[in-house]
Amino acid sequence: MQKYFEPFLWGWIVLAVIAFVLQLKIAAPYGRYSTAHKGRSVPNRVGWLLMELPAVLVFAWFFFSSGTERSVLNWLFFAAWQIHYLHRSLIFPLRLASHTKPMPLYIMLSAMGFNCINGFFNGYNLGVLQPQYALEWLFDIRNIAGMVLFVCGVTINWWADAILLRLRATGTYQIPETGLFRLISCPNYFGELLEWIGFALMTWSLPALSFALWTAANLIPRAIKHHQWYHQHFRDYPDSRRAILPYLL
Ligand code: NDP
């Protein structure tokens, strides 16, 4: 499998670039964009659970598949990944308002596929290809910067999602007015982007970089769409806000 790993990974990165271009044109039809969907759907909470759980399981499966002893750092990277995905697959869906729109089945299936591939690349890399990060890496500036970015990213992402979910529980869309929302329309996406850039720095690996690129490919176009949507739906939407990067984009 090892000899095909890197060529497949490069193919996966090329796909991220294609996905970025496509998603600039078409917003994935879930959440606020799912109204036009006519095909089969699943309840939103079930969709989130089923599509995110493979990232937990597939990553863990390949992480443990070699049976080799792992360094403290490998365990740290394992914990970072699992904390994010256990929250995303088990806690986030429970916090979604029960009245949110159902999710198109094909969106759930394509996200499941994405999470299986992404979980494989990163789990196999940390479990089989690089099971022993040297302990000196703990004090390397790339690892330290990555950890800081990852922790800031998780904090921002969870905080921003919590604000949005609270607004959604009222039954309507509203303009969020606190903290980073004053600078950008989508702090939750900004936080998620920081997380995976941080993870790529921490692990200094091509699979993690591919995931950071995929996150950018999914979330930058969607943030631009959300930003346009806010301007279309709220006449008093603040002009000074950007979509996803404070002061820039
Ligand atoms: P959104 O910001 O579109 O929505 C999050 C929740 O908040 C939804 O329940 C939504 O309702 C609600 N909501 C959003 N804006 C408002 C508002 N102005 N007023 C009231 N309620 C609002 O995020 P996504 O659903 O796209 O993503 C959820 C999480 O998944 C995020 O943390 C994101 O970072 C992550 N994600 C990661 C990806 C990756 O590639 N790494 C890809 C996609 C998502 P409704 O759904 O009904 O619109």
Tab-separated table of N, CA, C and O and ligand atoms in Angstrom, residues 30-32 44 48 85 88 92 96-97 100-101 114 157 161 164-165 167-168 172-176 188-189 192 196 211 214-215 218-219 222 226 229-230 234, ligand 1:
chain	number	residue	atom	x	y	z
A	30	TYR	N	-26.856	22.012	1.708
A	30	TYR	CA	-27.349	21.642	3.037
A	30	TYR	C	-27.505	22.939	3.829
A	30	TYR	O	-27.055	24.004	3.401
A	31	GLY	N	-28.179	22.844	4.994
A	31	GLY	CA	-28.397	24.050	5.794
A	31	GLY	C	-29.242	25.051	5.022
A	31	GLY	O	-30.236	24.690	4.395
A	32	ARG	N	-28.827	26.325	5.011
A	32	ARG	CA	-29.653	27.376	4.406
A	32	ARG	C	-29.836	27.219	2.906
A	32	ARG	O	-30.709	27.828	2.319
A	44	ASN	N	-31.360	15.957	9.903
A	44	ASN	CA	-30.078	16.668	9.973
A	44	ASN	C	-29.120	16.064	11.005
A	44	ASN	O	-27.931	15.834	10.735
A	48	TRP	N	-25.397	14.369	10.307
A	48	TRP	CA	-24.105	14.806	10.874
A	48	TRP	C	-23.408	13.659	11.590
A	48	TRP	O	-22.201	13.466	11.443
A	85	TYR	N	-13.121	15.279	16.221
A	85	TYR	CA	-14.143	14.498	15.522
A	85	TYR	C	-15.159	13.850	16.468
A	85	TYR	O	-16.304	13.615	16.056
A	88	ARG	N	-17.468	16.685	16.867
A	88	ARG	CA	-18.238	16.947	15.647
A	88	ARG	C	-19.288	15.871	15.379
A	88	ARG	O	-20.386	16.177	14.909
A	92	PHE	N	-21.876	17.906	18.547
A	92	PHE	CA	-22.449	18.919	17.651
A	92	PHE	C	-23.860	18.528	17.155
A	92	PHE	O	-24.779	19.356	17.234
A	96	LEU	N	-27.745	20.612	17.556
A	96	LEU	CA	-28.493	21.218	16.436
A	96	LEU	C	-29.959	21.353	16.808
A	96	LEU	O	-30.513	20.449	17.445
A	97	ALA	N	-30.550	22.439	16.385
A	97	ALA	CA	-31.983	22.613	16.658
A	97	ALA	C	-32.754	21.494	15.963
A	97	ALA	O	-32.420	21.103	14.839
A	100	THR	N	-34.201	21.992	12.301
A	100	THR	CA	-33.404	22.351	11.107
A	100	THR	C	-33.763	21.436	9.941
A	100	THR	O	-34.227	20.315	10.126
A	101	LYS	N	-33.493	21.960	8.728
A	101	LYS	CA	-33.925	21.243	7.525
A	101	LYS	C	-33.197	19.907	7.396
A	101	LYS	O	-32.043	19.800	7.798
A	114	PHE	N	-15.698	11.348	1.973
A	114	PHE	CA	-14.600	12.276	2.250
A	114	PHE	C	-13.917	11.914	3.567
A	114	PHE	O	-12.685	11.832	3.666
A	157	ASN	N	-13.839	27.830	16.854
A	157	ASN	CA	-14.853	27.043	16.141
A	157	ASN	C	-15.998	26.647	17.085
A	157	ASN	O	-17.181	26.826	16.752
A	161	ASP	N	-19.746	28.190	16.726
A	161	ASP	CA	-20.860	27.264	16.470
A	161	ASP	C	-21.905	27.365	17.584
A	161	ASP	O	-23.110	27.340	17.311
A	164	LEU	N	-24.081	30.385	16.972
A	164	LEU	CA	-25.006	30.184	15.847
A	164	LEU	C	-26.123	29.213	16.217
A	164	LEU	O	-27.286	29.432	15.863
A	165	LEU	N	-25.754	28.146	16.934
A	165	LEU	CA	-26.784	27.164	17.300
A	165	LEU	C	-27.811	27.775	18.250
A	165	LEU	O	-29.004	27.472	18.173
A	167	LEU	N	-28.700	30.950	18.221
A	167	LEU	CA	-29.562	31.799	17.380
A	167	LEU	C	-30.559	30.937	16.603
A	167	LEU	O	-31.734	31.272	16.490
A	168	ARG	N	-30.053	29.802	16.092
A	168	ARG	CA	-30.912	28.933	15.267
A	168	ARG	C	-32.054	28.351	16.094
A	168	ARG	O	-33.150	28.095	15.570
A	172	THR	N	-35.232	31.354	13.676
A	172	THR	CA	-34.964	32.230	12.527
A	172	THR	C	-33.456	32.455	12.371
A	172	THR	O	-32.685	32.186	13.286
A	173	TYR	N	-33.082	32.979	11.212
A	173	TYR	CA	-31.693	33.413	11.027
A	173	TYR	C	-31.579	34.857	11.522
A	173	TYR	O	-32.474	35.670	11.283
A	174	GLN	N	-30.484	35.150	12.205
A	174	GLN	CA	-30.272	36.513	12.717
A	174	GLN	C	-28.829	36.935	12.451
A	174	GLN	O	-27.988	36.091	12.124
A	175	ILE	N	-28.568	38.239	12.639
A	175	ILE	CA	-27.185	38.711	12.483
A	175	ILE	C	-26.466	38.503	13.814
A	175	ILE	O	-26.842	39.112	14.813
A	176	PRO	N	-25.424	37.650	13.847
A	176	PRO	CA	-24.677	37.496	15.100
A	176	PRO	C	-23.865	38.757	15.363
A	176	PRO	O	-23.284	39.324	14.440
A	188	ASN	N	-16.806	30.451	12.717
A	188	ASN	CA	-16.706	28.985	12.907
A	188	ASN	C	-15.819	28.371	11.818
A	188	ASN	O	-14.970	27.520	12.077
A	189	TYR	N	-15.958	28.861	10.578
A	189	TYR	CA	-15.119	28.342	9.487
A	189	TYR	C	-13.666	28.812	9.654
A	189	TYR	O	-12.730	28.067	9.391
A	192	GLU	N	-12.104	26.582	12.186
A	192	GLU	CA	-11.838	25.246	11.620
A	192	GLU	C	-10.595	25.280	10.719
A	192	GLU	O	-9.764	24.375	10.745
A	196	TRP	N	-6.883	23.092	11.251
A	196	TRP	CA	-6.244	22.105	10.368
A	196	TRP	C	-4.941	22.627	9.773
A	196	TRP	O	-4.058	21.839	9.432
A	211	PHE	N	-5.471	17.818	4.163
A	211	PHE	CA	-6.722	18.095	4.870
A	211	PHE	C	-6.908	19.603	5.062
A	211	PHE	O	-8.027	20.129	4.907
A	214	TRP	N	-8.150	20.832	1.819
A	214	TRP	CA	-9.561	20.467	1.617
A	214	TRP	C	-10.485	21.353	2.470
A	214	TRP	O	-11.572	21.742	2.034
A	215	THR	N	-10.035	21.642	3.691
A	215	THR	CA	-10.861	22.499	4.563
A	215	THR	C	-11.009	23.878	3.921
A	215	THR	O	-12.110	24.447	3.879
A	218	ASN	N	-13.399	23.637	1.014
A	218	ASN	CA	-14.816	23.544	1.397
A	218	ASN	C	-15.323	24.842	2.022
A	218	ASN	O	-16.456	25.278	1.754
A	219	LEU	N	-14.508	25.441	2.879
A	219	LEU	CA	-15.054	26.499	3.736
A	219	LEU	C	-14.864	27.919	3.199
A	219	LEU	O	-15.690	28.788	3.484
A	222	ARG	N	-17.742	28.532	0.799
A	222	ARG	CA	-19.012	28.558	1.541
A	222	ARG	C	-19.124	29.830	2.387
A	222	ARG	O	-20.203	30.410	2.506
A	226	HIS	N	-22.066	32.483	2.248
A	226	HIS	CA	-22.793	32.919	3.457
A	226	HIS	C	-22.764	34.450	3.560
A	226	HIS	O	-23.762	35.082	3.879
A	229	TRP	N	-25.093	35.874	1.178
A	229	TRP	CA	-26.447	35.573	1.648
A	229	TRP	C	-26.865	36.563	2.742
A	229	TRP	O	-27.988	37.074	2.720
A	230	TYR	N	-25.954	36.849	3.685
A	230	TYR	CA	-26.275	37.816	4.743
A	230	TYR	C	-26.613	39.174	4.123
A	230	TYR	O	-27.582	39.829	4.509
A	234	PHE	N	-30.262	40.711	4.860
A	234	PHE	CA	-30.320	41.746	5.902
A	234	PHE	C	-29.802	43.054	5.320
A	234	PHE	O	-28.601	43.171	5.055
B	1	NDP	P1	-23.127	27.032	9.326
B	1	NDP	O1	-22.427	28.214	9.904
B	1	NDP	O2	-23.734	27.160	7.989
B	1	NDP	O3	-24.297	26.548	10.322
B	1	NDP	C1	-24.037	26.129	11.636
B	1	NDP	C2	-25.379	26.080	12.398
B	1	NDP	O4	-25.791	27.395	12.729
B	1	NDP	C3	-26.531	25.507	11.586
B	1	NDP	O5	-27.425	24.879	12.488
B	1	NDP	C4	-27.203	26.732	10.963
B	1	NDP	O6	-28.571	26.496	10.644
B	1	NDP	C5	-27.025	27.741	12.076
B	1	NDP	N1	-26.832	29.137	11.621
B	1	NDP	C6	-25.842	29.588	10.807
B	1	NDP	N2	-25.934	30.923	10.657
B	1	NDP	C7	-26.994	31.335	11.398
B	1	NDP	C8	-27.606	32.609	11.648
B	1	NDP	N3	-27.138	33.729	11.129
B	1	NDP	N4	-28.706	32.649	12.453
B	1	NDP	C9	-29.202	31.529	13.006
B	1	NDP	N5	-28.652	30.287	12.816
B	1	NDP	C10	-27.567	30.186	12.012
B	1	NDP	O7	-22.064	25.818	9.393
B	1	NDP	P2	-22.095	24.393	8.646
B	1	NDP	O8	-23.399	23.742	8.961
B	1	NDP	O9	-21.665	24.542	7.229
B	1	NDP	O10	-20.888	23.648	9.409
B	1	NDP	C11	-21.019	23.231	10.764
B	1	NDP	C12	-19.631	22.915	11.310
B	1	NDP	O11	-18.969	21.931	10.505
B	1	NDP	C13	-18.727	24.160	11.342
B	1	NDP	O12	-17.997	24.152	12.552
B	1	NDP	C14	-17.774	23.934	10.175
B	1	NDP	O13	-16.513	24.498	10.434
B	1	NDP	C15	-17.702	22.404	10.083
B	1	NDP	N6	-17.433	21.979	8.693
B	1	NDP	C16	-16.164	21.564	8.357
B	1	NDP	C17	-15.856	21.237	7.051
B	1	NDP	C18	-14.449	20.840	6.669
B	1	NDP	O14	-14.187	20.618	5.485
B	1	NDP	N7	-13.506	20.719	7.594
B	1	NDP	C19	-16.887	21.250	6.000
B	1	NDP	C20	-18.177	21.709	6.460
B	1	NDP	C21	-18.426	22.051	7.761
B	1	NDP	P3	-28.961	25.834	9.202
B	1	NDP	O15	-28.130	24.581	9.071
B	1	NDP	O16	-30.416	25.562	9.307
B	1	NDP	O17	-28.594	26.847	8.141
